[in-house]
Short mmCIF file of C-alpha atoms in Angstrom, two decimals:
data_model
loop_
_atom_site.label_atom_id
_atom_site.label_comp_id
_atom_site.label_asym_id
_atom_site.label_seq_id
_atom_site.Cartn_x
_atom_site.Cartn_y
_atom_site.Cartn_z
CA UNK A 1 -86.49 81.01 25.61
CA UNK A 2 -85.92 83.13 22.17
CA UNK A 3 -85.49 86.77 23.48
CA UNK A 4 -87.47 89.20 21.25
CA UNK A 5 -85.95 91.85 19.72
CA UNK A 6 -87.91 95.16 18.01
CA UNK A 7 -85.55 97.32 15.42
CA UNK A 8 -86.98 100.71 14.63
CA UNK A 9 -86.02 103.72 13.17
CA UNK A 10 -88.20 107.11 15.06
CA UNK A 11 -88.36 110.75 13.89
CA UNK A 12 -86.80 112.48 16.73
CA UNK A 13 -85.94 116.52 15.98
CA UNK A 14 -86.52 115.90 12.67
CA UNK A 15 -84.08 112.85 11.95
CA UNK A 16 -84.40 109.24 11.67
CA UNK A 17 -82.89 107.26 14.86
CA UNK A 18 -82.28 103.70 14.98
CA UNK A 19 -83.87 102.08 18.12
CA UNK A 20 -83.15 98.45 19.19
CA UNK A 21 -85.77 96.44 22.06
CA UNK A 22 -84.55 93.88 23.75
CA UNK A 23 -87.45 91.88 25.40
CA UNK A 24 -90.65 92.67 26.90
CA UNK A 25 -92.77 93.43 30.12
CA UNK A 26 -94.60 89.93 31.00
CA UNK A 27 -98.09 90.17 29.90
CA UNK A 28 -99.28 89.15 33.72
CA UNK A 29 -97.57 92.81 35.02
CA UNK A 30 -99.65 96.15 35.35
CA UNK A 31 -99.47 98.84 33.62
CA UNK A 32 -97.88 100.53 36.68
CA UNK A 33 -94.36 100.76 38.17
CA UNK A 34 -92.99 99.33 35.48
CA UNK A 35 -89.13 99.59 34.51
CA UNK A 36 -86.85 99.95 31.28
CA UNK A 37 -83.28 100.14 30.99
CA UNK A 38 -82.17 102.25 28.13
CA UNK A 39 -78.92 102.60 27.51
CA UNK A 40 -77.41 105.91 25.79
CA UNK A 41 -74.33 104.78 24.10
CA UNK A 42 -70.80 105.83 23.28
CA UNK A 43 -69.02 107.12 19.99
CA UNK A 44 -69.70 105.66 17.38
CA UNK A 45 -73.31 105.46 18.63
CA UNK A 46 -74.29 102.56 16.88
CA UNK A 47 -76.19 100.64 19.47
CA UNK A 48 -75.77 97.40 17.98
CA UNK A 49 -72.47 97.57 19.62
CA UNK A 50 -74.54 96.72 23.35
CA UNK A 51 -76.54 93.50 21.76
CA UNK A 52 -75.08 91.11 23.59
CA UNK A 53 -74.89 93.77 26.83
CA UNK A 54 -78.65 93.99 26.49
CA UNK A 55 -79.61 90.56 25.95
CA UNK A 56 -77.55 89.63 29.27
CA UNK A 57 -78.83 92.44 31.11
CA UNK A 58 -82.48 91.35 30.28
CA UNK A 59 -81.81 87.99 31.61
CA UNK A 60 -80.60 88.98 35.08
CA UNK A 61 -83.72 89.99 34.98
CA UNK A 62 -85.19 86.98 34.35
CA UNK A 63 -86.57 88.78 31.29
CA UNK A 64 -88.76 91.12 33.34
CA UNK A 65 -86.98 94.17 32.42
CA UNK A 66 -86.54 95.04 28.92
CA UNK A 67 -83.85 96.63 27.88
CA UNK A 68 -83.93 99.30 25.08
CA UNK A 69 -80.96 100.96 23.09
CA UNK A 70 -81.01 104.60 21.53
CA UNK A 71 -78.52 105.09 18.58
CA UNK A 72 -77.48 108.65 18.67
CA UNK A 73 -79.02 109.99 15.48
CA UNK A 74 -77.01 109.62 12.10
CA UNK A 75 -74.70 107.09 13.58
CA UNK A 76 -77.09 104.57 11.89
CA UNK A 77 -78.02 105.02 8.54
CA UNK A 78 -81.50 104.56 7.65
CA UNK A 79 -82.03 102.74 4.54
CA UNK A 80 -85.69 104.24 3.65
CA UNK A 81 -84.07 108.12 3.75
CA UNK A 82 -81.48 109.32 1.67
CA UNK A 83 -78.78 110.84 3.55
CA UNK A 84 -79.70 114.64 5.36
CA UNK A 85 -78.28 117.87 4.31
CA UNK A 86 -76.45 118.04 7.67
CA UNK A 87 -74.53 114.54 6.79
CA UNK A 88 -74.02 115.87 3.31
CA UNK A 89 -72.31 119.46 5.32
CA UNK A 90 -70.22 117.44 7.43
CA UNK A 91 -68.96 114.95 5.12
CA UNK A 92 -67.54 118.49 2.94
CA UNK A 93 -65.41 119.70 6.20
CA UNK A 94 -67.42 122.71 6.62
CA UNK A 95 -68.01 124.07 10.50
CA UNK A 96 -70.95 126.13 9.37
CA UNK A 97 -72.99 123.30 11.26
CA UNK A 98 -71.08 124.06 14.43
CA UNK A 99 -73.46 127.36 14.81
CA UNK A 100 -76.75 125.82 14.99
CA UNK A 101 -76.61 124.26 18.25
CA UNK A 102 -80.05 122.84 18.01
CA UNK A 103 -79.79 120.18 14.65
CA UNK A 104 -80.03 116.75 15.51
CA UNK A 105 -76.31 115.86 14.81
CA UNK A 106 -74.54 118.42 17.13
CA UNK A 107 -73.57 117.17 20.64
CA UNK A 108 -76.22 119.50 22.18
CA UNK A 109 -78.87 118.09 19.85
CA UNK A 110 -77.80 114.54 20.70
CA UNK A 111 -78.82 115.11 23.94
CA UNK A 112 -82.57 116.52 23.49
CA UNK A 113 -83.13 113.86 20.62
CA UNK A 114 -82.72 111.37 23.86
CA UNK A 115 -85.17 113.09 25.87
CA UNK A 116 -87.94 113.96 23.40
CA UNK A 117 -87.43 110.00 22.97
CA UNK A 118 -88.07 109.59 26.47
CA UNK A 119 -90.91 111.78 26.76
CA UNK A 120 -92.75 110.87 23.53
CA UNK A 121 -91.61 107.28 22.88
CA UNK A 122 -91.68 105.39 26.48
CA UNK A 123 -94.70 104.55 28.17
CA UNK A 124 -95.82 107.18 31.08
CA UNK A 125 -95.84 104.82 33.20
CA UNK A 126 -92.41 103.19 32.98
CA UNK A 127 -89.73 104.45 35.73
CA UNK A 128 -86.38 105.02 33.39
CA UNK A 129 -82.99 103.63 34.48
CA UNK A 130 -80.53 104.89 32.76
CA UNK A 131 -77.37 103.56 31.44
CA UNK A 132 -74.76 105.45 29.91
CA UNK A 133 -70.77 104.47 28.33
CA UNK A 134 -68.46 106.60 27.77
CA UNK A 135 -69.88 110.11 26.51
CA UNK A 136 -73.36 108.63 26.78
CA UNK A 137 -72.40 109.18 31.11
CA UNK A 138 -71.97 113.17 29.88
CA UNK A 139 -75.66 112.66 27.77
CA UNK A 140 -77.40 111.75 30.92
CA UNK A 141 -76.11 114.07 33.24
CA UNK A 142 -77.51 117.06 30.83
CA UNK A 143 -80.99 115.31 30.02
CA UNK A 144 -81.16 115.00 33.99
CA UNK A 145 -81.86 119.12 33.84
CA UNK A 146 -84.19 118.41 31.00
CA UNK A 147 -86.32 115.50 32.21
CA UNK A 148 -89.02 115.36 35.32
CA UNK A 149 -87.29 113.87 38.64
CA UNK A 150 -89.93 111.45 39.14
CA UNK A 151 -88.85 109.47 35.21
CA UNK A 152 -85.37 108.44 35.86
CA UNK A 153 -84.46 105.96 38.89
CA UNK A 154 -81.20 105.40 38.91
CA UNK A 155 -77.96 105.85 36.29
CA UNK A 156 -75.45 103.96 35.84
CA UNK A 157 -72.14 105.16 34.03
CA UNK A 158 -69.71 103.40 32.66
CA UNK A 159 -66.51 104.58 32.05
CA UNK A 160 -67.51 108.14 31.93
CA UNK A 161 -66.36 110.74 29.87
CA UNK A 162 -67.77 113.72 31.48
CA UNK A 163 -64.97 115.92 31.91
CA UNK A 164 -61.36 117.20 30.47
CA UNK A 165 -61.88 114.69 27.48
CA UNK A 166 -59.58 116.90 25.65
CA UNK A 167 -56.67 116.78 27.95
CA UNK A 168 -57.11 112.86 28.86
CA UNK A 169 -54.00 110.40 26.80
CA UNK A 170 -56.75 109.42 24.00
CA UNK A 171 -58.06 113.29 23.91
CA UNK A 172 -54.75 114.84 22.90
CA UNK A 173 -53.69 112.90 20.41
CA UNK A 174 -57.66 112.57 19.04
CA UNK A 175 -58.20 116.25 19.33
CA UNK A 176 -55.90 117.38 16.27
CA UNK A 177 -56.39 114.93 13.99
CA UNK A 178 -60.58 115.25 14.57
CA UNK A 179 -60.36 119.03 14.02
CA UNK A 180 -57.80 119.17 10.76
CA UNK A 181 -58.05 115.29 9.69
CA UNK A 182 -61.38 113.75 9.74
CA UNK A 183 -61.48 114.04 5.72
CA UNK A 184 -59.26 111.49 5.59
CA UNK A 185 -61.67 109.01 7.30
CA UNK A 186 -64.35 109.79 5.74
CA UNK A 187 -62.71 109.14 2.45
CA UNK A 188 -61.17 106.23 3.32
CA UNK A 189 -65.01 105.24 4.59
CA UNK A 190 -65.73 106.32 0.83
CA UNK A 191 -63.28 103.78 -0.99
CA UNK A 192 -64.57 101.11 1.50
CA UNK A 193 -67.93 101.37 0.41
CA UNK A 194 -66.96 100.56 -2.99
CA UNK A 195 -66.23 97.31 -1.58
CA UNK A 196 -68.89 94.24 -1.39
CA UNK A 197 -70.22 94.02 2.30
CA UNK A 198 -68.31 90.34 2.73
CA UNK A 199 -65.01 92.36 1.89
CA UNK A 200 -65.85 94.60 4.23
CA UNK A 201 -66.99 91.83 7.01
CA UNK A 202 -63.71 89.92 6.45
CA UNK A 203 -61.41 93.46 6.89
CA UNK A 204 -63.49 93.67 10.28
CA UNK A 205 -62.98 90.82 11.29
CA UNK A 206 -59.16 90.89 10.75
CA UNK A 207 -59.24 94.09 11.99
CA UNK A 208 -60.51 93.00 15.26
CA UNK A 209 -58.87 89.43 15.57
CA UNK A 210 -55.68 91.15 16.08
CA UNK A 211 -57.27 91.75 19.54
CA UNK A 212 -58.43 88.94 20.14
CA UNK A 213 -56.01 87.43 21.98
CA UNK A 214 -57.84 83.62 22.06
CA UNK A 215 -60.94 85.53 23.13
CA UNK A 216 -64.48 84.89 21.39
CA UNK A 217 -65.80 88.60 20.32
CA UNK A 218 -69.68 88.74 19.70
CA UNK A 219 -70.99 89.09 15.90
CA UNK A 220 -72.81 92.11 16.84
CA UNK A 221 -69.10 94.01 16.88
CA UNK A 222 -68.84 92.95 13.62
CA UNK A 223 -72.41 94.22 12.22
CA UNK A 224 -72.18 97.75 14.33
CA UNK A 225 -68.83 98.35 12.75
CA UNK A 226 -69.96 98.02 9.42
CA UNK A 227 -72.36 101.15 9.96
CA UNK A 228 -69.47 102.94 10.93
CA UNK A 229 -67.91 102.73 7.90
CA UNK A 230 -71.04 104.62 6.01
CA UNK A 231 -69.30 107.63 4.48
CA UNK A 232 -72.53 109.77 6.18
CA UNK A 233 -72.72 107.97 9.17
CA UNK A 234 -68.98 108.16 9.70
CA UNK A 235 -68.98 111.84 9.11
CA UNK A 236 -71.86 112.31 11.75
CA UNK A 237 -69.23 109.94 14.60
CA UNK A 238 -66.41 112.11 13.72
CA UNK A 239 -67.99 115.39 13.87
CA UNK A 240 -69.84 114.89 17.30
CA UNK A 241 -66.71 113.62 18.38
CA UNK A 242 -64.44 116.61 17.76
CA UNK A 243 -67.41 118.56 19.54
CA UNK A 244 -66.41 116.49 22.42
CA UNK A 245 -63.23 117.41 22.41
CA UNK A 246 -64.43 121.30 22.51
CA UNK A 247 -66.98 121.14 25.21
CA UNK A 248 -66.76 118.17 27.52
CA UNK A 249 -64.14 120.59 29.25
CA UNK A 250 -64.74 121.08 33.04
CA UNK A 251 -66.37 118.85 35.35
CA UNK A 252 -70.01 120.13 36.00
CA UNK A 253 -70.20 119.90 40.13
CA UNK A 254 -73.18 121.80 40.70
CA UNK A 255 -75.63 119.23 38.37
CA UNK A 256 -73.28 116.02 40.05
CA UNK A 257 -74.13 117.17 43.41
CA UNK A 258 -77.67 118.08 42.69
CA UNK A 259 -78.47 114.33 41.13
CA UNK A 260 -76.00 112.70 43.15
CA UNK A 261 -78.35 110.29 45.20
CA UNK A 262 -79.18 108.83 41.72
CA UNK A 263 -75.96 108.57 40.26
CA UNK A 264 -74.00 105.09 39.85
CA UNK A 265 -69.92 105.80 37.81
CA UNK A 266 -67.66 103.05 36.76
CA UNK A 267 -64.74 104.00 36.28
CA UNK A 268 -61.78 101.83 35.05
CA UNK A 269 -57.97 101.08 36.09
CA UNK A 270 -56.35 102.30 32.91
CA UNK A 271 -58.71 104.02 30.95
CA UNK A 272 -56.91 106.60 28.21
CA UNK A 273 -60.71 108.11 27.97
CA UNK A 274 -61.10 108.98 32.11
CA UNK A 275 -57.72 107.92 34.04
CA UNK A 276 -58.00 107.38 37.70
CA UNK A 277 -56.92 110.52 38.83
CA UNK A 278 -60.75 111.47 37.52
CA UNK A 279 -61.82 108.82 39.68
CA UNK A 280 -59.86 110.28 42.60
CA UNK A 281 -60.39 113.53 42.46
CA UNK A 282 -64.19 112.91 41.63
CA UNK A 283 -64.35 110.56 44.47
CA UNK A 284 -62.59 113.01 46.61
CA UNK A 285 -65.03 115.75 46.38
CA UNK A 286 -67.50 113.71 48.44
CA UNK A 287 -70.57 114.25 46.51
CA UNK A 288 -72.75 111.63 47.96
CA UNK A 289 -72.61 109.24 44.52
CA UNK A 290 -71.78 105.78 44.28
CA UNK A 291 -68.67 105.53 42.63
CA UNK A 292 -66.10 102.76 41.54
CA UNK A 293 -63.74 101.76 40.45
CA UNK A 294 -62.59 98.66 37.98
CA UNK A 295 -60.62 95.77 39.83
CA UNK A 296 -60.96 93.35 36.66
CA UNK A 297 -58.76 95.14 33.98
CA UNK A 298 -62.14 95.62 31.93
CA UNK A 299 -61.00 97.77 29.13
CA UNK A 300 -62.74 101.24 27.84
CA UNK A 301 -64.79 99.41 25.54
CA UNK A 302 -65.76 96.88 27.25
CA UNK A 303 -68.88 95.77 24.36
CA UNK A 304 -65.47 93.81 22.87
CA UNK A 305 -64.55 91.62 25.61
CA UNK A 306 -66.33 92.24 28.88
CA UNK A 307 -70.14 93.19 27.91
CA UNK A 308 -71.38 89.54 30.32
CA UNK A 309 -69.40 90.71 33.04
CA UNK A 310 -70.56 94.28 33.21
CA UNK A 311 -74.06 93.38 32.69
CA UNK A 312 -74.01 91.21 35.51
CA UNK A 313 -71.87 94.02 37.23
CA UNK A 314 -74.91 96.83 36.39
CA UNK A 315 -77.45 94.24 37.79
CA UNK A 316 -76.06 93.38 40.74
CA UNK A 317 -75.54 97.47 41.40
CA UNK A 318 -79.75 97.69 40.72
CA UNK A 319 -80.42 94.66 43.14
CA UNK A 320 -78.66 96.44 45.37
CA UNK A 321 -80.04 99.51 44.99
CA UNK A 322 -83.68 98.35 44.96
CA UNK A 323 -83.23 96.54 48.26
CA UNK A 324 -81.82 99.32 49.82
CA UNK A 325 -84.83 101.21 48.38
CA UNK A 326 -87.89 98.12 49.27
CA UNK A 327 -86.11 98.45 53.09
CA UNK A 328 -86.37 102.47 54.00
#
């Protein structure tokens, strides 16, 4: 059966933000206790990286469960708006942005774009569960303070980043170049554009067949890096990304503990985002979570390689959770 998909871009704090449906509620269910994954991506937040995620995840569920994705905003250009003022800002260098905490491009704003999405653009109905990668795991702990109890059912997040990004392998080497460097990307981004879109698709394409290694990766790689390399949209990735270097700092144990009985972390065996010794001393603090870690060598990214596998991981975690649940 064809899966249907809905692509959409919504106004949220004043900037367009690509959304992508996968599936539908069957027309025979009630408007009542019904559930949605949505899934609050990594950097770049270009959810067309979690297509083929999605599409599996919406078939364990023997397409009863739909499965939505929320770009983060200005990680996806729209092409009915011209590019914002705050691209334009970023793509000059300038920090001035970094003191309005509330735009829709800052990692602060990021965060309460995802749950005036949630509270305006999801039916009232419809229980949430949540499903965060990477910095998307840090999103959803912070819209858990913003959103009512009663919305979200469960999170699961994989391969968090939600503390000491900065000091992980990746973060200090990343952490220089993002605050001195990121110029240079985004012009690079500018000389690519200059090239015809099949140029660009065959440069991805090498780009990622060097990675291969005899492995099949899905088109929709291919497609979500091509926003990336939008001079504007590039300039928004890097920019919320050197924020994360700044404040994704110390782990937050007062809002873990709080939401802890709804809280699901995957973390993975060598991970240059989160090492293990996050997943140690996380796991050692005893908050009460369910926490994991990786015995497949699934890598940081897993969208590339592994995004069947952890769907069918994430499902599996639900079924388990809702039978627990359907038994007390």
């Amino acid at each position: 059966m064809e899966v249907p998909w809905a692509s959409e871009f919504v106004p949220l704090n004043g900037a367009s933000t690509h959304i992508l449906k996968c599936g539908a509620w069957p027309q025979t269910s009630q408007p009542t206790g019904r559930l949605l994954f949505l899934i609050i991506p990594g950097n770049p937040g270009v959810i067309q990286y979690y297509e083929r995620f999605m599409e599996r995840l919406y078939h364990e569920s023997k397409d009863c469960v739909p499965v939505w994705g929320i770009s983060h905003t200005g990680h996806v250009h729209d092409p009915a708006k011209p590019s914002s003022p705050a691209s334009q800002r970023q793509l000059s260098g300038s920090q001035s942005s970094d003191q309005h905490p509330d735009e829709p491009f800052t990692l602060k704003g990021q965060i309460l774009n995802k749950v005036e999405f949630i509270n305006n653009h999801v039916p009232e109905d419809v229980r949430v569960i949540l499903i965060g990668h990477s910095i998307g795991c840090y999103m959803i702990l912070k819209m858990l303070e913003e959103l009512s109890p009663n919305r979200v059912l469960r999170c699961f997040l994989l391969f968090p980043t939600i503390e000491r990004m900065a000091a992980s392998p990746n973060g200090t080497v990343a952490t220089p170049l993002l605050k001195w460097l990121r110029w240079l990307a985004v012009g690079a981004a500018h000389s690519l554009s200059l090239m015809s879109t099949k140029t660009k698709h065959r440069l991805i394409v090498w780009h990622f067949g060097r990675k291969k290694n005899g492995e099949k990766i899905p088109e929709c790689i291919y497609k979500a890096t091509l926003e990336v390399c939008v001079p504007s949209c590039l300039a928004n990735v890097l920019y919320m990304a050197n924020q994360e270097m700044q404040q994704v700092n110390k782990l937050d144990e007062d809002l873990v503990r709080h939401h802890a009985d709804k809280l699901c972390l995957y973390y993975g065996q060598c991970d240059a985002w989160c090492p293990r010794e996050y997943f140690y001393n996380l796991r050692d603090k005893a908050f009460s979570c369910d926490i994991r870690l990786c015995n497949r060598g699934y890598e940081h990214a897993f969208v590339i390689k592994a995004s069947d596998e952890m769907a069918d991981i994430v499902w599996s975690w639900f079924q388990g959770y809702l039978q627990n649940l359907e038994g007390s």
